[in-house]
PDB file of C-alpha atoms in Angstrom:
ATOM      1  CA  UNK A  22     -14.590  -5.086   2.930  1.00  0.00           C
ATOM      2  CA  UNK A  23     -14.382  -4.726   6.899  1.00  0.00           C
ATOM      3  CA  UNK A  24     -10.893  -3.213   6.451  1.00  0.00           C
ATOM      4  CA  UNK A  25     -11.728  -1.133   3.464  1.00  0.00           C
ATOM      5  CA  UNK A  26     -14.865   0.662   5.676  1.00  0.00           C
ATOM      6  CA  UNK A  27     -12.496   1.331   8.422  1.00  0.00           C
ATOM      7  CA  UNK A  28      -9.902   3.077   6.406  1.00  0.00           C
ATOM      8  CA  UNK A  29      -9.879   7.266   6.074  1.00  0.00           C
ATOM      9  CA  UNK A  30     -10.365   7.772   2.488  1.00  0.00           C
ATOM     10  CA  UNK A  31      -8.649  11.315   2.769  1.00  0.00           C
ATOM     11  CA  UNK A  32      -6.518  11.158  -0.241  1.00  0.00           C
ATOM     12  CA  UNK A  33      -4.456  13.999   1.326  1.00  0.00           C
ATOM     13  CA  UNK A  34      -3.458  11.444   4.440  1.00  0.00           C
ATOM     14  CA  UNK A  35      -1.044   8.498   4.459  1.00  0.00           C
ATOM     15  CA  UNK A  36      -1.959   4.859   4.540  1.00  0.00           C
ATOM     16  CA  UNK A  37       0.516   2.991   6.704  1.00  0.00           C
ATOM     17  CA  UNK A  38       0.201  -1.001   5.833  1.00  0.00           C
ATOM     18  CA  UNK A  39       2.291  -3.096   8.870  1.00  0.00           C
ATOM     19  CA  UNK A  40       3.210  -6.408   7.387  1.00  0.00           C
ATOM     20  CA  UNK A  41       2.257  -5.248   3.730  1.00  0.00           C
ATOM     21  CA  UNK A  42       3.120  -8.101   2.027  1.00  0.00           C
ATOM     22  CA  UNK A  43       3.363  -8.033  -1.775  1.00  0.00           C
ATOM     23  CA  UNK A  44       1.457  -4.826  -1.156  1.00  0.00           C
ATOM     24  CA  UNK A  45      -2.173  -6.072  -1.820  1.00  0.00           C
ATOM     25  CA  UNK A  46      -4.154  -3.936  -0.135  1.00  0.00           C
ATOM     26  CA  UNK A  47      -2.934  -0.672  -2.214  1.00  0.00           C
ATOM     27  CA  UNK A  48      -3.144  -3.412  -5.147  1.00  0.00           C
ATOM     28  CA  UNK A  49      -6.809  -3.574  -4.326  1.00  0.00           C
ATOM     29  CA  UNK A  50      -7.422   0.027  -3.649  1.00  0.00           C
ATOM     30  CA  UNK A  51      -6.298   0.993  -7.029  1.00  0.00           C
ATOM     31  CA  UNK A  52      -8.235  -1.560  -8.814  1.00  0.00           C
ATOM     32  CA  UNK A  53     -11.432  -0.789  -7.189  1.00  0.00           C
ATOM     33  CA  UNK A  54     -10.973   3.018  -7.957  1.00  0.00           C
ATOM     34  CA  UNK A  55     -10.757   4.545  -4.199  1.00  0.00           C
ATOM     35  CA  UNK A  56      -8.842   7.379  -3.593  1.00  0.00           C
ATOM     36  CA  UNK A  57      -5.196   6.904  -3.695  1.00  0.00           C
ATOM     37  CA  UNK A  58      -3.457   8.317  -0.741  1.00  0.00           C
ATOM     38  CA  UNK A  59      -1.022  10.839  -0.886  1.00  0.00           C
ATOM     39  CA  UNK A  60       1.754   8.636   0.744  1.00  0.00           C
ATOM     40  CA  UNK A  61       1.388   4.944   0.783  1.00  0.00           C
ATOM     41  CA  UNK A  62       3.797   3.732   3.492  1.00  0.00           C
ATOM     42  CA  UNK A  63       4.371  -0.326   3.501  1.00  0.00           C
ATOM     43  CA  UNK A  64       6.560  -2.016   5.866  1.00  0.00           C
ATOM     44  CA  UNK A  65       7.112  -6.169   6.250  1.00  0.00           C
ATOM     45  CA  UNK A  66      10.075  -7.660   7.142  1.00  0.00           C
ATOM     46  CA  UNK A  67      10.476  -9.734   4.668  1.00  0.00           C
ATOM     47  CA  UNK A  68      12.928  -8.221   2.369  1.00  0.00           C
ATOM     48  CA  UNK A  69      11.515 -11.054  -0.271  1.00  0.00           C
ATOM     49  CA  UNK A  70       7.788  -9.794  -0.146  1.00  0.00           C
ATOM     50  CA  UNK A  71       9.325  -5.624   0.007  1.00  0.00           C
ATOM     51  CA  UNK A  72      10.784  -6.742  -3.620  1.00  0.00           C
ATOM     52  CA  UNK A  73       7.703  -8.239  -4.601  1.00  0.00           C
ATOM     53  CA  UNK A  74       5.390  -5.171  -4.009  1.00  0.00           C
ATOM     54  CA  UNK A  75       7.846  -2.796  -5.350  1.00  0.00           C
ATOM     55  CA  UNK A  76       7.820  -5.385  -8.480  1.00  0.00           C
ATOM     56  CA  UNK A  77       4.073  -5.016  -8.713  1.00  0.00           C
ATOM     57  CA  UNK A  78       3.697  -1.479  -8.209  1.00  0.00           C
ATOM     58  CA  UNK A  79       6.547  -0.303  -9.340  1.00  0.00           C
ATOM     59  CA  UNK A  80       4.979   2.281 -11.833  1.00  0.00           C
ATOM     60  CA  UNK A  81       3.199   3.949  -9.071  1.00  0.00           C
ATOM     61  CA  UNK A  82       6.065   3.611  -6.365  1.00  0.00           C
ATOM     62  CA  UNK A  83       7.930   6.495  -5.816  1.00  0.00           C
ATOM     63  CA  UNK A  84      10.788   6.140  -3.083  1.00  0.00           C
ATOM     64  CA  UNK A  85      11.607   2.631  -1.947  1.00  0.00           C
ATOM     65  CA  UNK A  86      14.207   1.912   0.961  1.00  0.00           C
ATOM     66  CA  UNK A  87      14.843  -1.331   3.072  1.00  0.00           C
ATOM     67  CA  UNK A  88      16.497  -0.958   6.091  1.00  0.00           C
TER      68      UNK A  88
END
């Protein structure tokens, strides 16, 4: 909830989540009905936990790269 009242809820922004993990905070945002932001920008480096948010979300991921 801490993190959630610090975020800009401009939908029209991008939310950049360092060390995203299975990508739970977007999981969370779009379960609890906030505005999605235009670009949702997740980075971790682990390649396992980058598959296992683009498994979760995949229906609302668009373009997906690892480096």
């Amino acid at each position: 909830r801490v993190l959630l009242s610090m975020l800009d809820r401009d939908p029209a922004g991008t939310l950049l989540d360092l060390g995203c993990g299975p990508g739970l905070l977007i999981d969370h945002l779009q379960r609890e009905g906030e505005p999605s932001p235009d670009r949702y920008l997740g980075i971790d480096l682990s390649a396992t936990m980058i598959d296992a948010a683009a498994s979760s979300l995949n229906s609302s991921c668009g373009n997906r790269r690892k480096l």
